[in-house]
Coordinates of C-alpha atoms in Angstrom, one line a residue:
M110 CA 62.9 15.8 20.3
S111 CA 66.3 15.7 21.9
A112 CA 69.8 16.6 20.5
V113 CA 70.3 13.0 19.4
Y114 CA 67.3 13.2 17.1
D115 CA 68.2 16.6 15.8
K116 CA 71.7 15.7 14.9
A117 CA 70.4 12.5 13.2
V118 CA 68.0 14.6 11.0
H119 CA 70.8 17.1 10.3
K120 CA 73.3 14.3 9.4
T121 CA 70.8 12.4 7.1
F122 CA 69.1 15.2 5.3
V123 CA 71.7 18.2 5.5
E124 CA 75.1 16.7 5.9
S125 CA 74.4 14.3 3.0
L126 CA 74.0 17.3 0.5
R127 CA 76.8 17.2 -2.0
S128 CA 76.0 19.8 -4.6
V129 CA 74.0 23.0 -5.0
F130 CA 72.1 24.3 -8.1
L131 CA 71.0 28.1 -8.0
V132 CA 68.2 29.2 -10.0
D133 CA 67.7 33.0 -10.3
D134 CA 67.1 35.2 -13.4
A135 CA 69.0 38.0 -11.7
F136 CA 72.3 35.7 -11.5
P137 CA 74.9 35.5 -14.1
R138 CA 75.9 31.9 -15.1
F139 CA 79.5 31.1 -15.1
G140 CA 79.7 31.6 -18.8
D141 CA 78.1 35.2 -18.5
M142 CA 80.8 36.2 -16.1
F143 CA 83.4 36.0 -18.8
K144 CA 81.5 38.3 -21.0
S145 CA 81.9 42.1 -21.2
E146 CA 80.9 44.4 -18.4
R147 CA 78.2 45.7 -20.5
S148 CA 76.6 42.1 -21.0
R149 CA 76.9 41.6 -17.2
R150 CA 74.9 44.6 -16.2
K151 CA 71.5 43.1 -17.0
Y152 CA 72.1 40.7 -14.1
K153 CA 71.0 42.8 -11.0
E154 CA 72.4 40.5 -8.5
Q155 CA 75.9 39.8 -9.3
D156 CA 77.3 40.4 -5.9
R157 CA 74.6 38.1 -4.3
A158 CA 75.5 35.3 -6.7
A159 CA 79.1 35.6 -6.2
A160 CA 78.8 35.6 -2.3
L161 CA 76.3 32.5 -2.4
Y162 CA 78.7 30.8 -4.8
G163 CA 81.7 31.5 -2.5
E164 CA 80.0 30.4 0.8
F165 CA 78.8 27.1 -0.7
R166 CA 82.3 26.5 -1.8
K167 CA 83.6 27.1 1.7
R168 CA 81.3 24.4 2.8
H169 CA 82.7 22.0 0.2
L170 CA 79.5 22.1 -2.0
P171 CA 80.1 22.4 -5.6
C172 CA 77.7 25.0 -7.0
D173 CA 76.0 25.6 -10.5
I174 CA 73.9 28.6 -11.6
E175 CA 71.1 28.8 -14.1
N176 CA 69.2 32.0 -15.0
T177 CA 66.8 31.0 -17.8
F178 CA 63.9 28.5 -17.8
R179 CA 61.4 28.0 -20.6
R180 CA 58.0 26.2 -20.0
G181 CA 58.6 22.5 -20.9
D182 CA 62.3 22.7 -20.4
I183 CA 62.6 19.3 -19.2
K184 CA 66.4 19.1 -19.7
M185 CA 67.1 21.9 -17.2
V186 CA 64.9 20.1 -14.6
E187 CA 66.9 17.0 -15.2
R188 CA 70.1 18.9 -14.5
M189 CA 68.6 20.2 -11.4
R190 CA 67.5 16.8 -10.1
K191 CA 71.1 15.7 -10.3
C192 CA 71.9 18.4 -7.7
D193 CA 71.2 17.5 -4.0
L194 CA 70.0 21.1 -3.0
I195 CA 68.3 23.5 -5.3
V196 CA 67.8 27.2 -4.4
L197 CA 65.1 28.6 -6.4
D198 CA 63.9 32.2 -6.9
F199 CA 60.2 32.2 -6.7
H200 CA 59.7 34.8 -9.3
L201 CA 61.8 34.2 -12.4
D202 CA 61.0 37.0 -14.5
T203 CA 62.1 40.5 -15.0
D204 CA 59.5 42.3 -12.7
D205 CA 59.4 39.8 -10.0
T206 CA 55.7 39.2 -10.1
D207 CA 55.1 35.9 -12.0
N208 CA 55.7 32.6 -10.3
T209 CA 54.6 30.5 -13.3
K210 CA 58.1 29.2 -14.1
S211 CA 59.2 28.4 -10.6
I212 CA 55.9 26.6 -10.0
E213 CA 56.2 24.3 -13.1
I214 CA 59.8 23.4 -11.8
L215 CA 58.5 22.3 -8.5
R216 CA 55.6 20.4 -10.1
R217 CA 58.2 18.5 -12.1
L218 CA 60.5 18.1 -9.1
A219 CA 57.6 16.6 -7.0
A220 CA 56.9 14.1 -9.8
S221 CA 60.5 12.9 -9.8
R222 CA 61.6 9.5 -8.4
H223 CA 64.7 11.2 -7.0
F224 CA 64.4 12.8 -3.5
N225 CA 64.9 16.6 -4.1
T226 CA 65.6 19.1 -1.4
V227 CA 64.5 22.8 -2.4
I228 CA 64.8 26.0 -0.9
V229 CA 62.4 28.5 -2.5
Y230 CA 64.2 31.8 -1.9
T231 CA 61.8 34.8 -2.2
K232 CA 61.5 38.4 -1.4
A233 CA 57.8 38.2 -0.8
E234 CA 56.6 39.6 2.5
R235 CA 53.8 37.2 3.0
L236 CA 55.4 33.7 3.0
S237 CA 52.0 32.2 3.7
D238 CA 51.0 33.4 0.0
V239 CA 54.0 31.6 -1.4
W240 CA 53.1 28.5 0.6
L241 CA 49.5 28.5 -0.6
D242 CA 50.5 29.1 -4.2
I243 CA 52.9 26.2 -4.2
A244 CA 50.5 24.0 -2.1
A245 CA 47.6 24.4 -4.4
N246 CA 49.6 23.6 -7.5
L247 CA 50.9 20.5 -5.8
R248 CA 47.4 19.3 -5.3
P249 CA 45.8 19.2 -8.8
D250 CA 43.2 16.6 -7.6
L251 CA 41.6 19.3 -5.6
A252 CA 40.6 21.4 -8.5
F253 CA 37.1 22.8 -8.7
E254 CA 36.3 22.0 -12.2
G255 CA 34.1 18.8 -12.5
F256 CA 33.5 18.5 -8.6
L257 CA 29.9 19.4 -8.6
D258 CA 29.0 17.5 -11.9
S259 CA 27.8 14.5 -9.8
H260 CA 25.9 16.8 -7.4
V261 CA 22.9 18.1 -9.6
G262 CA 21.1 20.0 -7.0
E263 CA 24.3 21.8 -5.6
L264 CA 25.4 22.6 -9.1
D265 CA 22.1 24.0 -10.0
W266 CA 22.1 26.5 -6.9
W267 CA 25.9 27.2 -7.6
K268 CA 25.3 28.4 -11.2
K269 CA 22.4 30.6 -10.2
S270 CA 24.0 32.1 -7.1
D271 CA 26.5 34.9 -6.9
T272 CA 29.3 33.1 -5.1
S273 CA 31.5 36.1 -5.0
K274 CA 29.3 37.1 -2.0
L275 CA 30.5 34.1 0.0
Q276 CA 33.3 34.6 2.5
V277 CA 36.9 33.9 1.6
P278 CA 38.1 30.8 3.5
T279 CA 41.1 31.7 6.1
E280 CA 44.6 30.8 5.2
A281 CA 44.5 28.2 8.0
A282 CA 41.4 26.6 6.6
M283 CA 42.9 26.5 3.1
A284 CA 46.2 24.9 4.5
E285 CA 44.1 22.3 6.4
F286 CA 42.2 21.5 3.3
L287 CA 45.4 21.3 1.0
T288 CA 47.2 18.9 3.5
R289 CA 44.3 16.9 4.9
G290 CA 41.3 17.2 2.6
Y291 CA 37.9 18.5 3.6
A292 CA 37.7 16.1 6.6
G293 CA 40.9 17.5 7.8
V294 CA 39.5 21.2 8.0
S295 CA 38.9 22.1 11.6
R296 CA 35.2 21.7 12.8
G297 CA 35.1 25.4 13.5
A298 CA 36.2 26.5 10.0
R299 CA 33.8 24.0 8.3
K300 CA 30.9 25.5 10.5
D301 CA 31.8 29.1 9.5
I302 CA 32.0 28.3 5.8
G303 CA 28.7 26.2 5.9
D304 CA 26.9 28.9 8.1
D305 CA 27.9 31.6 5.4
I306 CA 26.6 29.4 2.5
V307 CA 23.2 28.7 4.3
A308 CA 22.8 32.4 5.0
N309 CA 23.2 33.1 1.3
G310 CA 20.4 30.8 0.5
A311 CA 22.2 27.5 -0.2
D312 CA 20.0 24.7 -1.6
G313 CA 21.7 21.4 -1.1
D314 CA 24.3 19.6 1.0
R315 CA 26.2 22.3 2.9
S316 CA 29.2 20.0 3.1
V317 CA 29.5 19.4 -0.7
L318 CA 29.1 23.3 -1.1
S319 CA 31.7 24.1 1.5
E320 CA 34.2 21.9 -0.2
A321 CA 33.4 23.3 -3.5
L322 CA 34.2 26.7 -2.1
L323 CA 37.5 25.6 -0.8
R324 CA 38.2 24.0 -4.2
L325 CA 37.3 27.2 -6.0
H326 CA 39.8 29.3 -4.1
V327 CA 42.5 26.6 -4.5
S328 CA 41.8 26.6 -8.3
K329 CA 42.4 30.5 -8.3
R330 CA 45.9 29.8 -7.3
Q331 CA 46.5 26.8 -9.8
H332 CA 48.2 27.0 -13.1
A333 CA 47.2 24.9 -16.1
P334 CA 47.9 21.3 -16.0
I335 CA 51.3 20.2 -17.6
A336 CA 50.5 17.7 -20.4
D337 CA 53.4 15.4 -20.1
L338 CA 53.1 15.0 -16.4
K339 CA 50.8 12.0 -16.3
I340 CA 51.1 11.7 -12.4
E341 CA 49.3 15.1 -12.1
L342 CA 46.2 13.3 -13.4
A343 CA 46.2 10.7 -10.7
G344 CA 45.3 11.3 -7.2
P345 CA 45.0 11.9 -4.4
H346 CA 48.5 13.5 -3.9
A347 CA 49.6 13.2 -0.3
L348 CA 50.8 16.6 0.9
Q349 CA 52.4 17.5 4.2
G350 CA 53.3 21.0 5.3
S351 CA 53.1 23.9 7.8
F352 CA 53.4 27.6 8.1
A353 CA 53.2 29.6 11.2
K354 CA 53.5 33.4 12.0
N355 CA 57.0 32.8 13.6
G356 CA 57.8 29.2 12.5
P357 CA 59.2 27.6 9.3
H358 CA 57.2 27.4 6.1
W359 CA 57.6 23.9 4.4
L360 CA 55.9 21.5 2.2
Q361 CA 56.7 17.8 1.4
C362 CA 55.1 16.2 -1.6
R363 CA 56.1 12.9 -3.1
G364 CA 59.7 13.4 -4.1
C365 CA 60.2 16.9 -3.0
F366 CA 60.9 18.6 0.4
I367 CA 60.5 22.4 0.0
A368 CA 61.5 25.1 2.7
I369 CA 60.2 28.5 1.9
V370 CA 62.8 31.1 3.1
R371 CA 62.8 35.0 2.8
K372 CA 65.8 36.6 1.3
T373 CA 68.2 38.4 3.5
D374 CA 71.5 40.4 3.0
D375 CA 73.4 38.9 6.1
D376 CA 75.1 35.6 6.1
E377 CA 73.0 34.4 3.3
V378 CA 74.1 30.7 3.3
G379 CA 74.0 30.3 7.0
H380 CA 70.6 31.7 6.9
L381 CA 69.6 29.3 4.2
M382 CA 71.0 26.3 6.0
S383 CA 69.7 27.1 9.4
S384 CA 66.2 27.8 7.8
L385 CA 66.4 24.4 6.0
D386 CA 67.4 22.7 9.4
A387 CA 64.5 24.4 11.1
A388 CA 62.0 23.3 8.4
L389 CA 63.2 19.8 8.4
L390 CA 62.8 19.5 12.2
D391 CA 59.3 21.0 12.1
W392 CA 58.5 18.3 9.5
R393 CA 59.6 15.7 12.2
P394 CA 60.6 12.6 9.9
N395 CA 59.8 9.5 11.8
F396 CA 62.2 6.8 12.5
L397 CA 61.3 4.9 9.2
Q398 CA 61.9 8.0 7.2
I399 CA 65.2 8.7 8.7
L400 CA 66.4 5.1 8.2
V401 CA 65.3 4.9 4.7
S402 CA 67.1 8.0 3.9
E403 CA 70.3 7.0 5.5
I404 CA 70.2 3.7 3.5
Q405 CA 69.9 5.9 0.3
N406 CA 72.8 7.9 1.5
N407 CA 74.8 4.8 1.9
L408 CA 73.9 3.5 -1.4
E409 CA 75.0 6.7 -3.1
L410 CA 78.3 7.3 -1.2
E411 CA 79.8 3.8 -1.0
S412 CA 81.5 2.4 -4.0
F413 CA 79.9 -1.2 -4.2
A414 CA 81.1 -1.6 -7.6
A415 CA 84.7 -1.3 -6.4
D416 CA 84.6 -3.5 -3.5
P417 CA 86.5 -6.7 -4.0
R418 CA 84.1 -8.6 -1.7
L419 CA 81.2 -7.9 -3.8
F420 CA 81.9 -7.2 -7.6
S421 CA 85.2 -5.7 -8.5
D422 CA 87.2 -8.9 -7.9
V423 CA 88.0 -10.1 -11.5
E424 CA 87.5 -13.6 -10.7
R425 CA 84.0 -13.0 -9.4
Q426 CA 83.1 -10.9 -12.4
I427 CA 84.3 -13.7 -14.7
G428 CA 82.1 -16.2 -12.7
L429 CA 79.1 -13.9 -12.9
S430 CA 79.8 -13.4 -16.7
H431 CA 79.8 -17.1 -17.1
Y432 CA 76.5 -17.2 -15.4
L433 CA 75.1 -14.5 -17.8
L434 CA 76.4 -16.1 -20.9
S435 CA 75.2 -19.6 -19.7
N436 CA 71.6 -18.3 -19.2
L437 CA 71.6 -16.5 -22.6
K438 CA 72.4 -19.7 -24.2
E439 CA 70.0 -21.7 -22.5
D440 CA 67.1 -19.1 -22.5
G441 CA 67.9 -17.0 -25.5
D442 CA 66.0 -14.2 -23.6
Q443 CA 68.3 -11.2 -22.8
T444 CA 65.6 -9.6 -20.6
A445 CA 65.1 -12.5 -18.4
T446 CA 68.9 -13.2 -18.1
V447 CA 69.6 -9.5 -17.1
E448 CA 66.8 -9.5 -14.6
S449 CA 68.3 -12.8 -13.0
V450 CA 71.8 -11.2 -12.7
I451 CA 70.2 -7.9 -11.2
D452 CA 68.3 -10.0 -8.6
R453 CA 71.6 -11.7 -7.5
M454 CA 73.3 -8.5 -7.3
V455 CA 70.6 -6.6 -5.4
E456 CA 70.3 -9.5 -3.0
T457 CA 74.1 -9.2 -2.2
L458 CA 73.8 -5.4 -1.6
R459 CA 70.7 -6.1 0.6
H460 CA 72.8 -8.3 2.9
R461 CA 75.8 -5.8 2.9
I462 CA 73.6 -2.9 3.9
S463 CA 71.6 -4.8 6.5
G464 CA 74.8 -6.0 8.1
D465 CA 76.5 -2.4 8.1
E466 CA 77.5 -1.9 11.6
K467 CA 77.5 2.0 11.4
L468 CA 74.0 2.0 9.9
R469 CA 72.6 -0.3 12.7
T470 CA 74.3 1.7 15.4
F471 CA 73.0 5.0 14.0
A472 CA 69.3 3.6 13.6
G473 CA 69.6 2.1 17.2
D474 CA 70.7 5.3 18.8
V475 CA 67.9 7.2 17.0
L476 CA 65.3 4.8 17.8
V477 CA 66.2 4.8 21.5
D478 CA 66.1 8.6 21.6
I479 CA 62.6 8.6 19.9
R480 CA 61.3 6.0 22.3
A481 CA 62.4 8.1 25.2
D482 CA 61.0 11.1 24.1
L483 CA 57.6 9.6 23.2
G484 CA 57.4 7.7 26.4
A485 CA 53.9 6.8 27.4
A486 CA 52.5 7.7 23.9
I487 CA 54.0 4.3 22.7
T488 CA 53.0 2.2 25.6
S489 CA 49.3 2.7 25.7
P490 CA 46.7 -0.2 25.6
T491 CA 46.0 0.6 22.1
P492 CA 48.7 -0.8 19.6
I493 CA 47.6 1.1 16.6
A494 CA 47.7 4.4 18.7
N495 CA 51.3 3.4 19.8
A496 CA 52.3 2.8 16.0
S497 CA 50.7 6.2 15.0
A498 CA 52.7 8.2 17.7
L499 CA 56.1 6.4 16.5
A500 CA 55.1 7.2 13.0
H501 CA 54.4 10.9 13.9
A502 CA 51.0 10.5 12.4
S503 CA 47.9 12.3 13.8
G504 CA 44.2 11.7 13.1
N505 CA 41.9 8.8 13.2
F506 CA 43.0 5.6 11.3
D507 CA 41.2 2.5 10.4
P508 CA 42.9 -0.4 12.2
H509 CA 41.7 -2.9 9.6
R510 CA 43.4 -0.9 6.8
I511 CA 46.5 -0.4 8.6
L512 CA 46.9 -4.1 9.4
F513 CA 45.9 -5.0 5.8
L514 CA 48.6 -2.9 4.4
L515 CA 51.0 -4.2 7.0
N516 CA 50.3 -7.8 5.9
S517 CA 50.5 -7.0 2.3
F518 CA 53.9 -5.3 2.7
L519 CA 55.2 -8.1 4.5
S520 CA 54.1 -10.9 2.2
T521 CA 53.7 -9.4 -1.2
E522 CA 55.7 -7.1 -3.4
H523 CA 55.1 -5.1 -6.7
F524 CA 55.2 -7.2 -9.7
S525 CA 57.9 -6.0 -12.3
R526 CA 59.3 -9.3 -13.6
S527 CA 59.6 -10.0 -17.3
R528 CA 57.7 -13.4 -16.8
I529 CA 55.3 -15.0 -14.4
T530 CA 56.7 -17.0 -11.7
T531 CA 55.8 -18.9 -8.5
G532 CA 53.5 -16.9 -6.4
T533 CA 52.3 -14.5 -9.1
V534 CA 48.6 -13.6 -8.5
F535 CA 46.6 -12.9 -11.7
T536 CA 43.0 -12.2 -12.7
D537 CA 40.6 -12.3 -15.7
G538 CA 38.6 -9.4 -14.1
T539 CA 36.3 -11.8 -12.4
D540 CA 38.3 -14.7 -10.9
Y541 CA 41.7 -14.7 -9.3
W542 CA 44.5 -17.3 -9.4
M543 CA 48.0 -17.9 -8.0
V544 CA 50.8 -19.7 -9.9
T545 CA 52.0 -22.8 -8.1
S546 CA 54.4 -24.2 -10.7
P547 CA 57.9 -24.3 -9.4
A548 CA 60.0 -21.5 -10.8
C549 CA 62.4 -23.8 -12.5
D550 CA 59.5 -25.1 -14.7
L551 CA 58.5 -21.4 -15.7
T552 CA 61.9 -20.5 -17.3
A553 CA 62.0 -19.5 -20.9
R554 CA 64.4 -22.1 -21.9
P555 CA 63.3 -25.4 -23.6
T556 CA 63.0 -28.3 -21.1
G557 CA 65.3 -31.4 -21.2
A558 CA 65.7 -33.6 -24.3
K559 CA 63.5 -36.4 -22.7
A560 CA 60.7 -34.0 -22.2
T561 CA 59.5 -34.3 -25.7
W562 CA 55.8 -33.1 -25.0
S563 CA 57.1 -29.9 -23.3
N564 CA 59.6 -29.2 -26.1
D565 CA 56.9 -29.7 -28.6
L566 CA 54.9 -26.9 -26.9
H567 CA 57.9 -24.5 -26.4
P568 CA 57.6 -21.5 -26.0
V569 CA 54.1 -22.2 -24.6
K570 CA 54.3 -23.3 -21.1
A571 CA 51.9 -25.5 -19.2
I572 CA 51.6 -24.0 -15.7
F573 CA 49.5 -24.9 -12.6
A574 CA 47.6 -22.3 -10.8
I575 CA 45.2 -22.5 -7.7
K576 CA 42.0 -20.5 -7.9
L577 CA 41.6 -18.0 -5.0
K578 CA 38.4 -16.6 -3.4
L579 CA 37.8 -13.0 -3.0
V580 CA 36.6 -12.4 0.8
E581 CA 36.0 -9.5 3.1
V582 CA 38.7 -7.6 4.8
A583 CA 37.8 -8.2 8.5
P584 CA 37.5 -12.1 8.2
S585 CA 40.7 -12.3 6.4
L586 CA 42.4 -10.4 9.1
K587 CA 40.9 -12.5 11.8
E588 CA 42.8 -15.6 10.3
A589 CA 45.9 -13.6 9.0
T590 CA 48.5 -15.5 11.1
Q591 CA 47.2 -18.8 9.9
G592 CA 48.5 -18.2 6.3
K593 CA 45.3 -18.9 4.6
H594 CA 45.1 -15.6 2.8
A595 CA 46.9 -13.4 0.2
F596 CA 46.7 -9.7 1.0
L597 CA 47.1 -7.6 -2.2
V598 CA 46.5 -3.8 -2.9
D599 CA 45.2 -2.7 -6.3
G600 CA 46.1 1.1 -6.2
T601 CA 44.5 1.8 -3.0
K602 CA 41.8 -0.8 -2.9
P603 CA 42.6 -3.8 -0.6
I604 CA 42.0 -7.3 -2.1
P605 CA 41.9 -10.1 0.5
L606 CA 42.0 -13.5 -1.3
Q607 CA 41.3 -16.7 0.4
V608 CA 44.1 -19.3 -0.6
F609 CA 43.1 -22.1 1.7
D610 CA 39.6 -22.9 3.5
R611 CA 38.7 -24.9 6.3
Q612 CA 37.6 -27.7 4.2
T613 CA 40.4 -28.0 1.7
S614 CA 44.0 -27.7 2.7
Q615 CA 45.2 -28.6 -0.6
P616 CA 43.2 -26.7 -3.3
A617 CA 43.0 -28.5 -6.7
P618 CA 45.3 -26.9 -9.2
E619 CA 44.0 -25.8 -12.6
V620 CA 45.9 -25.9 -15.9
F621 CA 46.8 -22.8 -17.9
F622 CA 49.0 -22.8 -21.2
A623 CA 50.9 -19.4 -21.0
L624 CA 51.9 -18.1 -24.5
D625 CA 55.5 -17.0 -25.0
A626 CA 56.6 -18.6 -21.8
G627 CA 54.5 -16.5 -19.7
R628 CA 56.1 -13.3 -20.9
T629 CA 54.5 -10.1 -19.3
R630 CA 53.9 -6.8 -21.0
F631 CA 53.6 -3.5 -19.5
A632 CA 51.6 -0.3 -20.3
P633 CA 52.1 3.0 -18.6
G634 CA 49.9 3.2 -15.6
K635 CA 48.5 -0.2 -15.9
A636 CA 49.1 -3.6 -14.6
A637 CA 51.4 -6.1 -16.3
T638 CA 49.4 -8.5 -18.6
F639 CA 50.1 -11.9 -20.2
R640 CA 48.4 -14.1 -22.6
A641 CA 47.2 -17.6 -21.7
I642 CA 44.6 -20.4 -22.6
R643 CA 42.8 -21.8 -19.6
V644 CA 41.7 -25.4 -19.3
S645 CA 38.2 -25.2 -18.3
R646 CA 35.7 -27.6 -16.9
L647 CA 32.7 -25.7 -16.0
D648 CA 30.6 -28.8 -15.9
P649 CA 32.0 -31.7 -14.0
K650 CA 30.1 -34.3 -16.2
T651 CA 32.0 -33.0 -19.4
F652 CA 35.5 -33.3 -20.4
P653 CA 37.8 -30.2 -19.8
K654 CA 38.0 -27.8 -22.6
L655 CA 40.3 -25.0 -23.8
A656 CA 38.7 -21.8 -22.9
G657 CA 40.3 -19.8 -25.6
Q658 CA 43.2 -17.4 -25.5
R659 CA 42.8 -14.6 -23.0
V660 CA 44.6 -11.6 -21.6
F661 CA 45.1 -11.9 -17.9
S662 CA 46.4 -9.0 -15.5
V663 CA 48.9 -9.4 -12.8
L664 CA 47.8 -8.1 -9.3
G665 CA 51.0 -8.7 -7.5
Q666 CA 53.7 -11.1 -6.4
L667 CA 54.1 -13.1 -3.2
R668 CA 57.5 -12.8 -1.8
A669 CA 59.8 -15.7 -2.3
N670 CA 59.3 -17.4 1.3
Y671 CA 55.6 -16.9 1.3
A672 CA 55.4 -18.5 -2.3
S673 CA 57.5 -21.4 -1.1
R674 CA 55.1 -22.0 1.7
V675 CA 52.2 -22.1 -0.7
L676 CA 54.1 -24.7 -2.8
Q677 CA 54.8 -26.9 0.1
Q678 CA 51.1 -26.7 1.0
T679 CA 49.8 -27.6 -2.4
G680 CA 52.0 -30.5 -2.8
A681 CA 54.8 -28.8 -4.9
H682 CA 58.0 -29.4 -2.8
F683 CA 60.6 -26.9 -1.9
A684 CA 63.3 -28.9 -3.8
R685 CA 61.4 -28.2 -7.1
I686 CA 62.4 -24.4 -6.8
G687 CA 65.1 -23.8 -9.3
I688 CA 68.6 -23.3 -7.9
D689 CA 71.7 -22.3 -9.8
F690 CA 74.7 -24.3 -9.7
F691 CA 77.6 -25.0 -12.2
N692 CA 79.5 -28.2 -12.5
G693 CA 83.3 -28.1 -12.9
V694 CA 85.2 -29.0 -15.9

């Protein structure tokens, strides 16, 4: 890339750093520095700590030091997360051989919602070993235990054979496996491993046995699972990374970017920061990653709360407080009221950020530079190949899956509301529906005094929903621009749902009685649920019947403009959407 791109990466990921946290058992903490000289002698690298502290201060980076870590010390990791840059000694013990503590810290940082920039600082001669140790522990889904349980023949051979005679996979093959899975291991490496297994009398699928061998050597580097890190039980875990003989060593996993750097005695801070720069450039974050990071930087640096054009003006605060109290009085539901105020504030911030001239100029300059650098790579006859080049993504991708995920991102969002609303898609495990009642009919407040029937039902809400049909991915994409489908994703599974078919432009609504005004409940790792009674008419010759109380799971939420379009097409007019205004006195 050119100087413009390099400068943008440095600005977004390095210049945005505002504080440093040093973690090394050989460093004295600030409190230790005021103790007796005898007490300070146990810290072998006082001079190194002082030099690092001083140099970071010269760069206007406040610095903190920690020299102890006990397994399960979540509070210490939380303190680290509040610093922008963490410099972590790889061996946090007295004899510089055990990496258990540093590995746990990295696993916890990777599970963080905050983006953490980490430099693993080590005396190890073989940085590739450090890289493999860290990578193996960031991929608990590639463990060996249990992998062969569903492969009876291969498991039987494995148990009877002396697998210690099998060749050890190369570091390059291990790195490919850790970052791209078995399919990402080079064909030559897979052949070498498979040929060796066959030569040792393998009985069964050589690909399965080859992956088992790779998993075995990954497991030899893995530490025990951390019980309170639920994310470690889920998978797969996307991992990027690279190491080369004369190049930077780095890993990127979920909320963590890790540069692995060998210790030096000369200009340490300069060495650390230049090594971090080199690792970030080798990562080659694409345009969208740079843009999202810069947006986050703007959110962290600008004082939106103190801007009189937004929220700090006293009169606006009184007005918003009036809005909050009015909703509380009408609904009596604090959760829904706070949610509504947050929605208004976030929408205001969204317009402020999207209209930021400096941000748009920065993004435009970077995009021009990237397009010029990629040249023909983004102007080929294959649109998905062009998009892959712009995203800095190599490999073979399924165009259907790419376009499905794109449609899902554009039209739906993750459901996190306190109550179901217009455009909420839900299921009973077999069938699917979308809420088509206008949003104002779904509030927690009682209806007007004249609506006696609705008031008698309160807090039960009668809602309308249209039934959706589960279809195949390919047909749904062929008609995507016609707006006849909803594109949802459950975990990694695509769920294409037909809203309108060729015969019926206005699907008949079904009636549900949502209990507790459609309040949703959330459990860790599970979809939101709500309770309702469906009015069922399985036989057209019979009268409708109440189908009994059931728990329904929410799959997703249509974005507001998409939900409004469905309302219009199903006969519920846009004017029925609840709009907040207040009369003067």
